[in-house]
Amino acid sequence: MSEPIIRIHRSVAEIDAAAWDGLLATQATPSPFMRHAYLNALDASGSASPDTGWAPHFVTLWQDDELVAACPLYVKDHSYGEYVFDWAWANAYQQHGLHYYPKAVVAVPFTPVPGARVLARDALGRALLLRALVAWCEQSEVSSLHLLFGADDDIAACADAGLMLRHTVQFHWTNEDWGDFDAFLASLSHDKRKKIRQERRKVRDAGVTFRWSRGADISNADWDFFYRCYARTYREHGNPPYLNRDFFHRMAATMPEAWLLFIAERNGKPIASSLIALSAGIAGDNASEHPLLAYGRYWGAIERVDCLHFEACYYQPLQWCIEHGVKRFEGGAQGEHKMARALMPVKTTSAHWLAHPAFADAVERFLEREDAGIENYMDHLWDRSPFRHEE
């Protein structure tokens, strides 16, 4: 058996898609956002590219011409689109006359979804790839390496490699095999149940109805309308959208089964939309072992209707998940308001390596204090459970 070989690729298109996706399917927590087609669409559309501050360097480990480990690595000159905030670290570097950028991140751009980041056939391959990542960062003289929203296997390997761990909180909904939406509501406390019914009634009384389409059934017109809503939401907050229309065109063409679109209509005209990702389509012999999961991603509206956001982004998707046996709905980064809709707090983890020893020591002390705060915050959130058995 030959020695393993590390290769650096400037595009995931240089890596065989079947080999990449086959490795992804063997992971304990694969996600559609790590599929070859998804990462390639980010690159080919220019959404995540050197021009937008995401310079790709896909890292692979080969053994006898077999792909045994791989990960996406981006060199960045900013911290936008990551959802694990390190602005204070960057400011501290600047105040001391040091450069925090460029830095390296192992992440899916613009996608705060936990899951496998270092795809590996076994623990040895994962450890070897992580060692290669740190060595590459040292040779390239980047300030730091950040693995964001990693799976348990990734985080364990990072800890073994000496990386520092950082925790954040997200909100996920778990399907307890409710027969319908009313049965789900019955599991909630009286106040939460009443509030949800009131919010849904406001949308219905405003004359708004919903329809949904999945995969190839999503028309080009619906994709265009969705993008109009999505882009408007970003611009209303003073930012250009991270993802361009070409990216979603590529999603419709290469992995349609991974998308579910809700369209809100009033008087026969579309007024809002929300796009949900699904874990369907992850190929491999053991793909059937993974339950179907849903991920709340993007939304937007061209008309104002009270409570429309909650209906489009939570109640319609949760109702669909119940009817279709989806086991978990992930609501994305942040947002305590999601608990009122029965999305419960979940701890997510990232791993960090800093080249500068003094700053690494300072960050480690900061993370120890922050972690204690996160634990207290989680306890506080669980004390506010919306479910009846907590009454």
Short mmCIF file of C-alpha atoms in Angstrom, two decimals:
data_model
loop_
_atom_site.label_atom_id
_atom_site.label_comp_id
_atom_site.label_asym_id
_atom_site.label_seq_id
_atom_site.Cartn_x
_atom_site.Cartn_y
_atom_site.Cartn_z
CA MET A 1 0.00 0.00 0.00
CA SER A 2 1.39 3.41 -1.00
CA GLU A 3 1.69 6.45 1.25
CA PRO A 4 -1.41 8.69 1.38
CA ILE A 5 -1.26 11.77 -0.81
CA ILE A 6 -2.74 15.22 -0.09
CA ARG A 7 -3.99 17.24 -3.05
CA ILE A 8 -5.29 20.82 -3.17
CA HIS A 9 -7.94 21.68 -5.78
CA ARG A 10 -9.08 25.17 -6.74
CA SER A 11 -12.54 23.86 -7.61
CA VAL A 12 -14.66 20.93 -6.52
CA ALA A 13 -15.24 20.35 -10.25
CA GLU A 14 -11.69 18.92 -10.35
CA ILE A 15 -12.85 16.10 -8.05
CA ASP A 16 -14.96 13.21 -9.32
CA ALA A 17 -18.56 13.85 -8.22
CA ALA A 18 -19.35 10.16 -7.62
CA ALA A 19 -16.28 9.76 -5.42
CA TRP A 20 -17.11 12.89 -3.39
CA ASP A 21 -20.79 12.04 -2.94
CA GLY A 22 -19.99 8.41 -2.19
CA LEU A 23 -17.74 9.53 0.64
CA LEU A 24 -20.42 11.94 1.87
CA ALA A 25 -23.00 9.14 2.01
CA THR A 26 -20.83 7.14 4.43
CA GLN A 27 -20.82 9.94 7.02
CA ALA A 28 -22.99 9.71 10.12
CA THR A 29 -24.52 13.17 9.49
CA PRO A 30 -24.45 14.04 5.78
CA SER A 31 -26.32 17.07 4.51
CA PRO A 32 -27.38 18.16 1.03
CA PHE A 33 -25.20 21.26 1.39
CA MET A 34 -22.05 19.13 1.23
CA ARG A 35 -23.08 17.46 -2.01
CA HIS A 36 -20.77 17.94 -4.97
CA ALA A 37 -23.51 19.66 -6.99
CA TYR A 38 -24.23 22.18 -4.23
CA LEU A 39 -20.61 23.17 -3.70
CA ASN A 40 -20.01 23.28 -7.45
CA ALA A 41 -23.02 25.55 -7.94
CA LEU A 42 -21.64 27.99 -5.36
CA ASP A 43 -18.39 28.10 -7.31
CA ALA A 44 -19.69 28.03 -10.89
CA SER A 45 -22.33 30.69 -10.22
CA GLY A 46 -19.75 33.00 -8.67
CA SER A 47 -21.69 33.14 -5.40
CA ALA A 48 -18.72 31.80 -3.39
CA SER A 49 -15.63 32.75 -5.33
CA PRO A 50 -12.48 34.87 -4.97
CA ASP A 51 -14.51 37.85 -6.23
CA THR A 52 -16.88 37.54 -3.25
CA GLY A 53 -14.08 36.83 -0.76
CA TRP A 54 -14.35 33.03 -0.77
CA ALA A 55 -11.26 31.60 -2.47
CA PRO A 56 -11.78 27.81 -2.74
CA HIS A 57 -9.06 25.28 -1.90
CA PHE A 58 -10.68 21.84 -1.73
CA VAL A 59 -8.41 19.45 0.15
CA THR A 60 -8.39 15.72 -0.56
CA LEU A 61 -6.55 12.67 0.76
CA TRP A 62 -5.87 9.76 -1.60
CA GLN A 63 -4.74 6.21 -0.91
CA ASP A 64 -3.87 4.08 -3.94
CA ASP A 65 -5.98 6.35 -6.20
CA GLU A 66 -8.97 6.09 -3.86
CA LEU A 67 -10.48 9.19 -2.27
CA VAL A 68 -10.41 8.51 1.48
CA ALA A 69 -10.96 12.02 2.92
CA ALA A 70 -11.98 15.44 1.64
CA CYS A 71 -13.22 18.82 2.76
CA PRO A 72 -14.05 22.27 1.41
CA LEU A 73 -11.54 24.93 2.47
CA TYR A 74 -11.98 28.62 1.73
CA VAL A 75 -9.44 31.37 2.23
CA LYS A 76 -11.26 34.56 3.20
CA ASP A 77 -10.57 38.26 3.56
CA HIS A 78 -13.73 38.93 5.62
CA SER A 79 -16.08 37.14 8.06
CA TYR A 80 -19.40 37.53 6.28
CA GLY A 81 -21.66 34.55 5.57
CA GLU A 82 -20.29 32.30 8.33
CA TYR A 83 -22.74 32.68 11.28
CA VAL A 84 -20.02 31.93 13.84
CA PHE A 85 -18.99 35.44 14.71
CA ASP A 86 -15.33 36.31 15.15
CA TRP A 87 -15.47 40.08 14.59
CA ALA A 88 -14.05 40.71 18.07
CA TRP A 89 -11.05 38.52 17.27
CA ALA A 90 -10.43 40.42 14.04
CA ASN A 91 -10.70 43.75 15.87
CA ALA A 92 -8.24 42.59 18.53
CA TYR A 93 -5.70 41.67 15.85
CA GLN A 94 -6.14 45.07 14.21
CA GLN A 95 -5.71 46.92 17.51
CA HIS A 96 -2.37 45.17 17.96
CA GLY A 97 -1.19 45.95 14.45
CA LEU A 98 -1.63 42.38 13.20
CA HIS A 99 -3.51 40.97 10.22
CA TYR A 100 -6.42 38.62 10.94
CA TYR A 101 -7.18 38.24 7.25
CA PRO A 102 -6.63 36.16 5.25
CA LYS A 103 -7.98 33.29 7.32
CA ALA A 104 -9.11 29.77 6.34
CA VAL A 105 -12.51 28.21 6.97
CA VAL A 106 -13.78 24.66 6.53
CA ALA A 107 -17.44 25.42 5.98
CA VAL A 108 -20.32 25.54 3.55
CA PRO A 109 -20.62 29.20 2.55
CA PHE A 110 -23.73 31.02 3.82
CA THR A 111 -25.07 27.80 5.38
CA PRO A 112 -25.27 27.47 9.18
CA VAL A 113 -26.37 23.83 9.07
CA PRO A 114 -24.56 21.32 11.32
CA GLY A 115 -23.18 18.23 9.63
CA ALA A 116 -20.11 16.45 8.32
CA ARG A 117 -17.40 18.87 7.20
CA VAL A 118 -14.40 16.55 6.94
CA LEU A 119 -15.58 13.63 4.85
CA ALA A 120 -13.50 10.60 5.72
CA ARG A 121 -13.59 6.85 5.29
CA ASP A 122 -12.33 6.34 8.85
CA ALA A 123 -10.92 8.16 11.88
CA LEU A 124 -7.35 7.85 10.61
CA GLY A 125 -8.20 9.54 7.33
CA ARG A 126 -9.98 12.35 9.16
CA ALA A 127 -7.00 12.87 11.48
CA LEU A 128 -4.54 12.90 8.57
CA LEU A 129 -6.59 15.45 6.66
CA LEU A 130 -6.88 17.73 9.69
CA ARG A 131 -3.14 17.52 10.23
CA ALA A 132 -2.64 18.47 6.58
CA LEU A 133 -5.02 21.41 6.94
CA VAL A 134 -3.10 22.89 9.87
CA ALA A 135 0.22 22.35 8.08
CA TRP A 136 -1.11 24.05 4.95
CA CYS A 137 -2.34 27.01 7.02
CA GLU A 138 1.09 27.35 8.63
CA GLN A 139 2.84 27.23 5.26
CA SER A 140 0.38 29.67 3.70
CA GLU A 141 0.76 32.09 6.64
CA VAL A 142 -2.96 32.55 7.19
CA SER A 143 -3.88 33.76 10.65
CA SER A 144 -6.22 30.95 11.57
CA LEU A 145 -8.29 27.91 10.66
CA HIS A 146 -12.00 27.60 11.52
CA LEU A 147 -14.16 24.50 11.08
CA LEU A 148 -17.78 25.63 11.35
CA PHE A 149 -20.86 23.66 12.41
CA GLY A 150 -19.03 20.34 12.43
CA ALA A 151 -20.41 16.88 13.09
CA ASP A 152 -19.46 15.00 16.26
CA ASP A 153 -16.75 13.03 14.43
CA ASP A 154 -15.24 16.25 13.10
CA ILE A 155 -15.28 17.95 16.48
CA ALA A 156 -13.72 14.96 18.25
CA ALA A 157 -10.92 14.85 15.68
CA CYS A 158 -10.37 18.60 16.00
CA ALA A 159 -10.13 18.32 19.78
CA ASP A 160 -7.61 15.50 19.43
CA ALA A 161 -5.60 17.72 17.06
CA GLY A 162 -5.50 20.51 19.62
CA LEU A 163 -8.05 22.88 18.07
CA MET A 164 -10.15 25.00 20.41
CA LEU A 165 -13.89 24.36 20.52
CA ARG A 166 -16.62 26.98 20.50
CA HIS A 167 -20.34 26.46 21.07
CA THR A 168 -23.37 28.32 19.74
CA VAL A 169 -27.10 27.67 19.95
CA GLN A 170 -29.60 26.87 17.21
CA PHE A 171 -33.27 25.86 17.32
CA HIS A 172 -34.52 22.59 15.82
CA TRP A 173 -37.96 20.96 15.73
CA THR A 174 -38.26 17.20 16.25
CA ASN A 175 -41.20 15.19 14.95
CA GLU A 176 -42.70 13.06 17.71
CA ASP A 177 -44.79 11.12 15.17
CA TRP A 178 -47.80 13.41 15.49
CA GLY A 179 -50.67 12.34 13.27
CA ASP A 180 -51.45 15.86 12.09
CA PHE A 181 -50.83 19.51 12.93
CA ASP A 182 -53.64 19.55 15.49
CA ALA A 183 -52.02 16.67 17.35
CA PHE A 184 -48.77 18.64 17.37
CA LEU A 185 -50.59 21.67 18.76
CA ALA A 186 -52.15 19.50 21.46
CA SER A 187 -48.64 18.73 22.75
CA LEU A 188 -48.02 22.42 23.48
CA SER A 189 -48.98 24.49 26.47
CA HIS A 190 -52.34 26.29 26.31
CA ASP A 191 -50.78 29.73 25.78
CA LYS A 192 -48.49 28.58 22.95
CA ARG A 193 -51.26 26.61 21.29
CA LYS A 194 -53.62 29.58 21.45
CA LYS A 195 -51.01 31.97 20.06
CA ILE A 196 -50.22 29.76 17.06
CA ARG A 197 -53.90 29.38 16.22
CA GLN A 198 -54.37 33.14 16.44
CA GLU A 199 -51.39 33.78 14.15
CA ARG A 200 -52.58 31.27 11.56
CA ARG A 201 -56.10 32.74 11.68
CA LYS A 202 -54.77 36.23 10.92
CA VAL A 203 -53.16 34.95 7.73
CA ARG A 204 -56.29 33.08 6.64
CA ASP A 205 -58.53 36.06 7.43
CA ALA A 206 -56.29 38.21 5.23
CA GLY A 207 -57.25 35.97 2.31
CA VAL A 208 -53.86 34.30 1.99
CA THR A 209 -53.57 30.70 0.83
CA PHE A 210 -50.53 28.51 0.29
CA ARG A 211 -49.40 25.97 -2.26
CA TRP A 212 -46.22 23.96 -2.31
CA SER A 213 -44.08 22.39 -5.02
CA ARG A 214 -41.15 20.04 -4.74
CA GLY A 215 -38.25 19.25 -7.02
CA ALA A 216 -38.91 19.20 -10.74
CA ASP A 217 -42.48 20.40 -10.11
CA ILE A 218 -41.15 23.85 -9.12
CA SER A 219 -41.68 25.92 -12.26
CA ASN A 220 -39.21 28.47 -13.61
CA ALA A 221 -41.78 31.16 -12.87
CA ASP A 222 -41.94 30.05 -9.24
CA TRP A 223 -38.14 30.00 -9.00
CA ASP A 224 -38.07 33.53 -10.45
CA PHE A 225 -40.70 34.73 -7.98
CA PHE A 226 -38.87 33.10 -5.09
CA TYR A 227 -35.64 34.85 -6.07
CA ARG A 228 -37.43 38.18 -6.29
CA CYS A 229 -38.61 37.66 -2.69
CA TYR A 230 -35.23 36.41 -1.49
CA ALA A 231 -33.28 39.29 -3.01
CA ARG A 232 -35.77 41.85 -1.70
CA THR A 233 -35.39 40.57 1.86
CA TYR A 234 -31.62 41.04 1.75
CA ARG A 235 -31.87 44.49 0.20
CA GLU A 236 -34.42 45.58 2.80
CA HIS A 237 -31.71 44.88 5.38
CA GLY A 238 -29.17 46.89 3.40
CA ASN A 239 -27.21 43.96 1.96
CA PRO A 240 -26.88 42.37 -1.47
CA PRO A 241 -28.05 38.73 -1.57
CA TYR A 242 -25.31 36.16 -1.00
CA LEU A 243 -26.65 33.81 -3.67
CA ASN A 244 -27.39 34.86 -7.24
CA ARG A 245 -30.13 33.67 -9.56
CA ASP A 246 -27.70 31.43 -11.45
CA PHE A 247 -27.02 29.46 -8.28
CA PHE A 248 -30.70 28.57 -7.91
CA HIS A 249 -30.93 27.80 -11.62
CA ARG A 250 -28.18 25.25 -11.08
CA MET A 251 -29.97 23.82 -8.03
CA ALA A 252 -33.12 23.32 -10.07
CA ALA A 253 -31.09 21.56 -12.76
CA THR A 254 -28.72 19.39 -10.69
CA MET A 255 -30.43 18.56 -7.37
CA PRO A 256 -34.13 19.44 -7.65
CA GLU A 257 -35.19 16.70 -5.21
CA ALA A 258 -33.52 18.64 -2.41
CA TRP A 259 -35.86 21.65 -2.59
CA LEU A 260 -39.37 22.37 -1.38
CA LEU A 261 -41.00 25.72 -2.19
CA PHE A 262 -44.02 27.30 -0.49
CA ILE A 263 -45.84 30.11 -2.32
CA ALA A 264 -48.31 32.39 -0.54
CA GLU A 265 -51.06 33.80 -2.74
CA ARG A 266 -53.77 36.40 -2.32
CA ASN A 267 -56.42 37.22 -4.92
CA GLY A 268 -54.69 34.83 -7.29
CA LYS A 269 -51.32 36.57 -7.09
CA PRO A 270 -48.15 35.36 -5.34
CA ILE A 271 -47.13 37.62 -2.47
CA ALA A 272 -44.51 35.62 -0.51
CA SER A 273 -42.42 32.47 -0.61
CA SER A 274 -40.21 30.29 1.56
CA LEU A 275 -37.68 27.75 0.36
CA ILE A 276 -36.92 24.61 2.37
CA ALA A 277 -34.05 22.18 1.73
CA LEU A 278 -34.47 18.43 2.17
CA SER A 279 -31.88 15.75 2.82
CA ALA A 280 -33.16 13.66 -0.11
CA GLY A 281 -30.74 12.67 -2.83
CA ILE A 282 -27.64 11.81 -0.81
CA ALA A 283 -26.47 8.76 -2.75
CA GLY A 284 -24.80 5.69 -1.33
CA ASP A 285 -25.47 2.17 -0.11
CA ASN A 286 -26.44 3.38 3.36
CA ALA A 287 -28.37 6.50 2.32
CA SER A 288 -31.61 4.79 3.37
CA GLU A 289 -30.33 4.72 6.95
CA HIS A 290 -30.58 8.49 7.19
CA PRO A 291 -34.04 9.88 8.08
CA LEU A 292 -35.50 12.64 5.94
CA LEU A 293 -34.62 16.04 7.38
CA ALA A 294 -35.72 19.54 6.45
CA TYR A 295 -33.84 22.82 6.70
CA GLY A 296 -35.46 26.23 6.75
CA ARG A 297 -33.41 28.38 4.38
CA TYR A 298 -34.83 31.49 2.70
CA TRP A 299 -37.97 33.58 2.63
CA GLY A 300 -39.31 36.89 1.35
CA ALA A 301 -42.51 38.81 0.68
CA ILE A 302 -43.64 41.58 -1.65
CA GLU A 303 -46.72 42.45 0.45
CA ARG A 304 -47.09 42.95 4.20
CA VAL A 305 -49.47 40.62 6.03
CA ASP A 306 -49.50 40.24 9.79
CA CYS A 307 -47.92 36.92 10.88
CA LEU A 308 -47.17 35.89 7.28
CA HIS A 309 -43.53 35.23 8.14
CA PHE A 310 -44.47 32.72 10.84
CA GLU A 311 -46.92 30.94 8.54
CA ALA A 312 -44.51 30.75 5.60
CA CYS A 313 -41.37 29.84 7.52
CA TYR A 314 -42.71 27.65 10.35
CA TYR A 315 -46.33 26.54 10.27
CA GLN A 316 -46.56 25.55 6.61
CA PRO A 317 -43.20 23.69 6.69
CA LEU A 318 -43.98 21.97 10.00
CA GLN A 319 -47.37 20.86 8.71
CA TRP A 320 -45.67 19.46 5.59
CA CYS A 321 -43.05 17.71 7.73
CA ILE A 322 -45.75 16.04 9.84
CA GLU A 323 -47.69 14.90 6.79
CA HIS A 324 -44.56 13.52 5.07
CA GLY A 325 -42.79 11.90 8.01
CA VAL A 326 -39.86 14.31 8.21
CA LYS A 327 -38.01 13.67 11.44
CA ARG A 328 -36.39 17.05 12.04
CA PHE A 329 -36.77 20.63 10.88
CA GLU A 330 -33.79 22.89 11.48
CA GLY A 331 -34.59 26.56 11.78
CA GLY A 332 -31.13 27.97 11.10
CA ALA A 333 -28.99 30.31 13.14
CA GLN A 334 -30.20 32.20 16.22
CA GLY A 335 -33.74 33.29 17.04
CA GLU A 336 -35.27 32.62 20.48
CA HIS A 337 -38.68 33.41 18.98
CA LYS A 338 -38.52 29.97 17.33
CA MET A 339 -39.14 28.33 20.70
CA ALA A 340 -42.71 29.65 20.66
CA ARG A 341 -43.11 27.47 17.55
CA ALA A 342 -41.65 24.41 19.34
CA LEU A 343 -38.16 24.62 17.88
CA MET A 344 -35.96 23.69 20.80
CA PRO A 345 -32.39 24.77 21.62
CA VAL A 346 -29.54 22.62 20.29
CA LYS A 347 -25.85 23.21 20.88
CA THR A 348 -23.68 23.45 17.77
CA THR A 349 -19.89 23.41 17.73
CA SER A 350 -17.04 24.89 15.74
CA ALA A 351 -13.29 24.35 16.06
CA HIS A 352 -10.53 26.96 15.80
CA TRP A 353 -6.77 27.11 15.39
CA LEU A 354 -4.85 30.39 15.63
CA ALA A 355 -1.27 30.68 14.47
CA HIS A 356 -0.30 33.45 16.92
CA PRO A 357 0.46 31.79 20.30
CA ALA A 358 -0.48 34.77 22.47
CA PHE A 359 -3.78 35.32 20.70
CA ALA A 360 -4.48 31.58 20.82
CA ASP A 361 -4.06 31.68 24.61
CA ALA A 362 -6.32 34.72 24.90
CA VAL A 363 -9.01 33.16 22.73
CA GLU A 364 -8.85 29.93 24.70
CA ARG A 365 -9.54 31.83 27.92
CA PHE A 366 -12.37 33.72 26.24
CA LEU A 367 -13.93 30.48 25.01
CA GLU A 368 -13.85 28.99 28.50
CA ARG A 369 -15.87 31.94 29.82
CA GLU A 370 -18.18 31.92 26.82
CA ASP A 371 -18.84 28.20 27.17
CA ALA A 372 -20.01 28.65 30.76
CA GLY A 373 -22.39 31.33 29.53
CA ILE A 374 -23.71 29.05 26.80
CA GLU A 375 -24.44 26.29 29.32
CA ASN A 376 -26.40 28.72 31.51
CA TYR A 377 -28.23 30.04 28.46
CA MET A 378 -29.22 26.51 27.39
CA ASP A 379 -30.56 25.75 30.88
CA HIS A 380 -32.56 28.99 30.82
CA LEU A 381 -34.05 28.15 27.42
CA TRP A 382 -35.07 24.63 28.40
CA ASP A 383 -36.81 26.03 31.46
CA ARG A 384 -39.06 27.86 29.00
CA SER A 385 -40.15 24.76 27.10
CA PRO A 386 -43.42 25.29 25.20
CA PHE A 387 -44.58 21.70 25.68
CA ARG A 388 -47.41 20.67 27.99
CA HIS A 389 -45.47 18.16 30.08
CA GLU A 390 -43.43 21.05 31.43
CA GLU A 391 -46.50 22.82 32.85
#
